[in-house]
Amino acid sequence: MIASHLLAYYFTELHHDHVQRVSMLQQPGYQRLHGISTSSGRWMNKFALVLFAETGDFLALDLGGTNFRVLLVRVSSNGKQKVEMENQIYAIPENIMRGSGTELFDHIAECLANFLEKLGIKDKKLPLGFTFSFPCQQTKLDESFLVSWTKGFKASGVEGRDVVGLLRKAIKKRGDFDIDIVAVINDTVGTMMTCGYDDHHCEIGLIVGTGTNACYMEEMRHLELVDGDEGRMCVNMEWGAFGDDGALDDIRTEFDREIDAGSLNPGKQLFEKMISGMYMGELVRLILVKMAKDGLLFQGHTTPDLLTTGHFQTSFVSAIENKNSEGLLRAEQVLRGLGLDSSPEDCVAVQRVCQIVSTRAAHLSHLCAAALAAVLRQIRDNKATERLRTTVGVDGSVYKNHPQFARRLNKMVRLLVPDCDVRFLRSEDGSGKGAAMVTAVAYRLAKQHAERQRILDSLRLDRDQLLEVKRRMEEEMKRGLAEKAHTTAAVKMLPTFVRATPDGTERGDFLALDLGGTNFRVLLVRVRSGKRRSVEMHNKIYTIPQDITQGTGEELFDHIVHCIADFLEYMGMKGASLPLGFTFSFPCHQTRLDQGILIKWTKGFKASGCEGEDVATLLKDAIHRSEEFELDVVAVVNDTVGTMMTCGYEDPQCEVGLIVGTGTNACYMEEMSNVELVDGDEGRMCVNMEWGAFGDRGELDDVCTEFDRAVDDQSTYPGKQRYEKMISGMYLGEIVRNVLLDFTAKGLLFRGKLSERLKTRGIFETKFLSQIESDRLALRQVRSILQHLGLTSSTCDDSILVKEVCSVVSKRAAQLCGAGLAAVVDKIRLNRDLEKLSITVGVDGTLYKLHPHFASIMRETLRDLAPDCEVTLVQSEDGSGKGAALITAVACRLRDARK
């Protein structure tokens, strides 16, 4: 009668719409469980379920209940990995569980010290994986902030804090041992990793024990709280909190509500409180109290022990429910321990209550199955497969010890998701082994990360290094200007004989030729004076094939003249004779404005018979050979000078020109008294610095890396233009390529697999840096660039690292450029004996214009290193060709005035 009463009373509550609830969890659009793990899921562990050749000793700490384990896990390899474990179980007294966080972590540290001492390894600094089985928010693998205590823990001062930090602090306070905490994981993740070691199909971890929880491998594209959309990440669902929003209210009984009300966290972890082992004994106790008060047991008597929460342990349930005399004997012993005078009928009734509660837990496996089925459907849909084959790693005392729970759970899962072939694999070694596995891989990844950062740090410059670069640039500028030191100076400081800027009276039509790379422009520039002062331009771009850049000087200049003839015909000016300004962006020695003796080729040019010759004469000779037109070559100018003049036409304060494109160079207005190579000391003259050669005398050796040296060794002119090779667009992509080659050779990138295309010099174009570093560019698009380079199996992490390499290389380039420019503007300020200088710099070049961060980093560096100079950077929109035409116009005006 008592048993029938209980069954009727209890299962009326339990089965209310139960089947409907299970099917409801499977209906399309029912997202309560999905919401825990994706939209509102906050607890994530990023980890690849891949073990390579990890070997060594690893510690693991498994904390998730009143007992916790410390483990030493030895991973060895003789062709096949072998895992050996030693462990010790330690208790956490209730007063520590509910005391202060300091006491808790001090206790854990003490137990850890005891374990290390017993094994004689206290003097070793071993990597440790920390299984911490409570809801935590993770931002990285070795940092985990406790969201809320569960499972009866209530240590103060821990919620909201990093538990790894608290453990490190406790260990440091002791000072008698040291460990390297590499990873913190949830027990579900540890279980998945433990089972995944033996079964690579395992992508779900499930715990049904003191508490309950699950984790699974989710697609990165669904995790909006984490950057990146490639690959997968393990998501710790914390599904014990399912129902906290009222989703389970209609199947919770009065006993469930009473358990919740008497718990340390009322209203929280409601799903867990219905399923997990921690609450099964308490459920029996509440039923016995109610039956006693109703006069159905113990002659209506209760005792203080029976009325005390937690005094009927879950372990009692399993022992008493056995349908034999041992179960009844155990019931009598337990009741006597609670101070109850029980009759044989009482013992039978208590045994039946335990059986009913245990059966209820087994029936609740249906609810657990429904939740698990939702996860399986999510994985199946992610993979877009008709049939999913997967393994669920399972641990926990309820799953392992309850006589019916596992069988019913397995059966119900297969019923709910018939299109999933699911294997349930019991974790025999617990989540501690999984933590050690995670630690082993994480330790390898951490060492790889440290090696990557060590390499990248060689490409990073601090403020002191940049200040030293600035100082050395200032010294080289002085050497280049001095007559005695000029021949040995790296920075040649070449006089340009440009002494004046436009005054507004210039007028006429002028041709300009802008040669500085594999593309060049021919321009017609119409200058108008008076009230409607204006500059009108027409231009056409031509290419110079590589065989001509590497051929003879005659072939090069004949090609240029052929393009000029084509342009004049295009403009309907065939046979016209116009003054011409020649922007020739290579190092030249000038003794007058209309002459430029080429010192050396740069930027990949190698046309023979040009070095040491006047390029204006070479151009005139080619024009005479063509016999198609005549031109008056009035001025030979550098592109930096042309840029300065172009910007100076609009802004009279512009006295510096800067190019950061295929190559890099600068010019500025220097005091004639400092230009020792030219007679006279009145006024100013524009000096073409040819600063790309800075470093050719060893000035940059201490900031050059092995990658810079590799690029230099493979260049057309090894040992020359060292500064340019660290800054300009022609070389940055090649520096990045060499870093990627080194990373791959060391197994730090692309899984150590190199593509043939990446071995090709020049294949990693500098434009890729601008594209990869664009804030708008998703990592998926970075990966498409890598695929273009033959790296078809690159991962999201590869893309992130490639982006970091690009960022480091381009940042260094911008900082070096900023340091050089700081030397220039500070020299101008000191020349003029000013406390503060206000000046404009005209800038041109594809790297400066197109790279998303170069300009801002250079500006920030300049501001830091030259704080007494207020510098305005103006981008040249019309290029240096317009400047060459303006210089020609000024020269013609001055020439006409002399006549």
PDB file of N, CA, C and O in Angstrom, residues 122-142:
ATOM      1  N   LYS A 122      59.229  17.006  -6.559  1.00  0.00           N
ATOM      2  CA  LYS A 122      58.889  18.348  -6.106  1.00  0.00           C
ATOM      3  C   LYS A 122      59.821  19.408  -6.691  1.00  0.00           C
ATOM      4  O   LYS A 122      59.463  20.578  -6.803  1.00  0.00           O
ATOM      5  N   ASP A 123      61.018  18.982  -7.075  1.00  0.00           N
ATOM      6  CA  ASP A 123      61.994  19.940  -7.601  1.00  0.00           C
ATOM      7  C   ASP A 123      61.843  20.159  -9.098  1.00  0.00           C
ATOM      8  O   ASP A 123      62.535  21.001  -9.673  1.00  0.00           O
ATOM      9  N   LYS A 124      60.946  19.415  -9.747  1.00  0.00           N
ATOM     10  CA  LYS A 124      60.738  19.561 -11.188  1.00  0.00           C
ATOM     11  C   LYS A 124      59.604  20.546 -11.475  1.00  0.00           C
ATOM     12  O   LYS A 124      58.603  20.553 -10.764  1.00  0.00           O
ATOM     13  N   LYS A 125      59.778  21.351 -12.504  1.00  0.00           N
ATOM     14  CA  LYS A 125      58.695  22.252 -12.931  1.00  0.00           C
ATOM     15  C   LYS A 125      57.984  21.606 -14.105  1.00  0.00           C
ATOM     16  O   LYS A 125      58.404  21.691 -15.246  1.00  0.00           O
ATOM     17  N   LEU A 126      56.871  20.929 -13.797  1.00  0.00           N
ATOM     18  CA  LEU A 126      56.144  20.186 -14.817  1.00  0.00           C
ATOM     19  C   LEU A 126      54.920  20.973 -15.292  1.00  0.00           C
ATOM     20  O   LEU A 126      54.328  21.739 -14.522  1.00  0.00           O
ATOM     21  N   PRO A 127      54.529  20.768 -16.534  1.00  0.00           N
ATOM     22  CA  PRO A 127      53.279  21.389 -17.013  1.00  0.00           C
ATOM     23  C   PRO A 127      52.068  20.706 -16.390  1.00  0.00           C
ATOM     24  O   PRO A 127      52.070  19.475 -16.190  1.00  0.00           O
ATOM     25  N   LEU A 128      51.048  21.489 -16.062  1.00  0.00           N
ATOM     26  CA  LEU A 128      49.862  20.964 -15.382  1.00  0.00           C
ATOM     27  C   LEU A 128      48.595  21.362 -16.123  1.00  0.00           C
ATOM     28  O   LEU A 128      48.446  22.504 -16.570  1.00  0.00           O
ATOM     29  N   GLY A 129      47.676  20.401 -16.234  1.00  0.00           N
ATOM     30  CA  GLY A 129      46.337  20.660 -16.745  1.00  0.00           C
ATOM     31  C   GLY A 129      45.352  20.626 -15.595  1.00  0.00           C
ATOM     32  O   GLY A 129      45.361  19.696 -14.781  1.00  0.00           O
ATOM     33  N   PHE A 130      44.493  21.635 -15.511  1.00  0.00           N
ATOM     34  CA  PHE A 130      43.589  21.813 -14.377  1.00  0.00           C
ATOM     35  C   PHE A 130      42.157  21.545 -14.839  1.00  0.00           C
ATOM     36  O   PHE A 130      41.570  22.338 -15.551  1.00  0.00           O
ATOM     37  N   THR A 131      41.618  20.378 -14.448  1.00  0.00           N
ATOM     38  CA  THR A 131      40.212  20.110 -14.716  1.00  0.00           C
ATOM     39  C   THR A 131      39.390  20.767 -13.613  1.00  0.00           C
ATOM     40  O   THR A 131      39.428  20.341 -12.461  1.00  0.00           O
ATOM     41  N   PHE A 132      38.652  21.810 -13.973  1.00  0.00           N
ATOM     42  CA  PHE A 132      37.861  22.576 -13.013  1.00  0.00           C
ATOM     43  C   PHE A 132      36.413  22.528 -13.491  1.00  0.00           C
ATOM     44  O   PHE A 132      36.030  23.216 -14.427  1.00  0.00           O
ATOM     45  N   SER A 133      35.626  21.668 -12.841  1.00  0.00           N
ATOM     46  CA  SER A 133      34.320  21.296 -13.388  1.00  0.00           C
ATOM     47  C   SER A 133      33.177  22.148 -12.838  1.00  0.00           C
ATOM     48  O   SER A 133      32.220  21.645 -12.244  1.00  0.00           O
ATOM     49  N   PHE A 134      33.313  23.442 -13.048  1.00  0.00           N
ATOM     50  CA  PHE A 134      32.278  24.390 -12.655  1.00  0.00           C
ATOM     51  C   PHE A 134      32.115  25.388 -13.799  1.00  0.00           C
ATOM     52  O   PHE A 134      33.036  25.569 -14.600  1.00  0.00           O
ATOM     53  N   PRO A 135      30.956  26.045 -13.881  1.00  0.00           N
ATOM     54  CA  PRO A 135      30.729  26.982 -15.007  1.00  0.00           C
ATOM     55  C   PRO A 135      31.751  28.123 -14.998  1.00  0.00           C
ATOM     56  O   PRO A 135      31.843  28.869 -14.028  1.00  0.00           O
ATOM     57  N   CYS A 136      32.497  28.205 -16.072  1.00  0.00           N
ATOM     58  CA  CYS A 136      33.539  29.235 -16.174  1.00  0.00           C
ATOM     59  C   CYS A 136      33.481  29.913 -17.530  1.00  0.00           C
ATOM     60  O   CYS A 136      33.066  29.318 -18.523  1.00  0.00           O
ATOM     61  N   GLN A 137      33.912  31.158 -17.548  1.00  0.00           N
ATOM     62  CA  GLN A 137      34.060  31.887 -18.803  1.00  0.00           C
ATOM     63  C   GLN A 137      35.538  31.919 -19.151  1.00  0.00           C
ATOM     64  O   GLN A 137      36.367  32.375 -18.370  1.00  0.00           O
ATOM     65  N   GLN A 138      35.869  31.413 -20.344  1.00  0.00           N
ATOM     66  CA  GLN A 138      37.259  31.348 -20.757  1.00  0.00           C
ATOM     67  C   GLN A 138      37.526  32.276 -21.929  1.00  0.00           C
ATOM     68  O   GLN A 138      36.748  32.345 -22.867  1.00  0.00           O
ATOM     69  N   THR A 139      38.668  32.975 -21.848  1.00  0.00           N
ATOM     70  CA  THR A 139      39.113  33.792 -22.967  1.00  0.00           C
ATOM     71  C   THR A 139      40.351  33.186 -23.606  1.00  0.00           C
ATOM     72  O   THR A 139      40.694  33.520 -24.726  1.00  0.00           O
ATOM     73  N   LYS A 140      41.021  32.321 -22.879  1.00  0.00           N
ATOM     74  CA  LYS A 140      42.149  31.571 -23.419  1.00  0.00           C
ATOM     75  C   LYS A 140      42.305  30.290 -22.623  1.00  0.00           C
ATOM     76  O   LYS A 140      41.637  30.100 -21.593  1.00  0.00           O
ATOM     77  N   LEU A 141      43.188  29.429 -23.077  1.00  0.00           N
ATOM     78  CA  LEU A 141      43.267  28.078 -22.528  1.00  0.00           C
ATOM     79  C   LEU A 141      43.736  28.057 -21.077  1.00  0.00           C
ATOM     80  O   LEU A 141      43.365  27.167 -20.322  1.00  0.00           O
ATOM     81  N   ASP A 142      44.559  29.020 -20.676  1.00  0.00           N
ATOM     82  CA  ASP A 142      45.080  29.007 -19.305  1.00  0.00           C
ATOM     83  C   ASP A 142      44.470  30.112 -18.442  1.00  0.00           C
ATOM     84  O   ASP A 142      45.096  30.596 -17.498  1.00  0.00           O
TER      85      ASP A 142
END
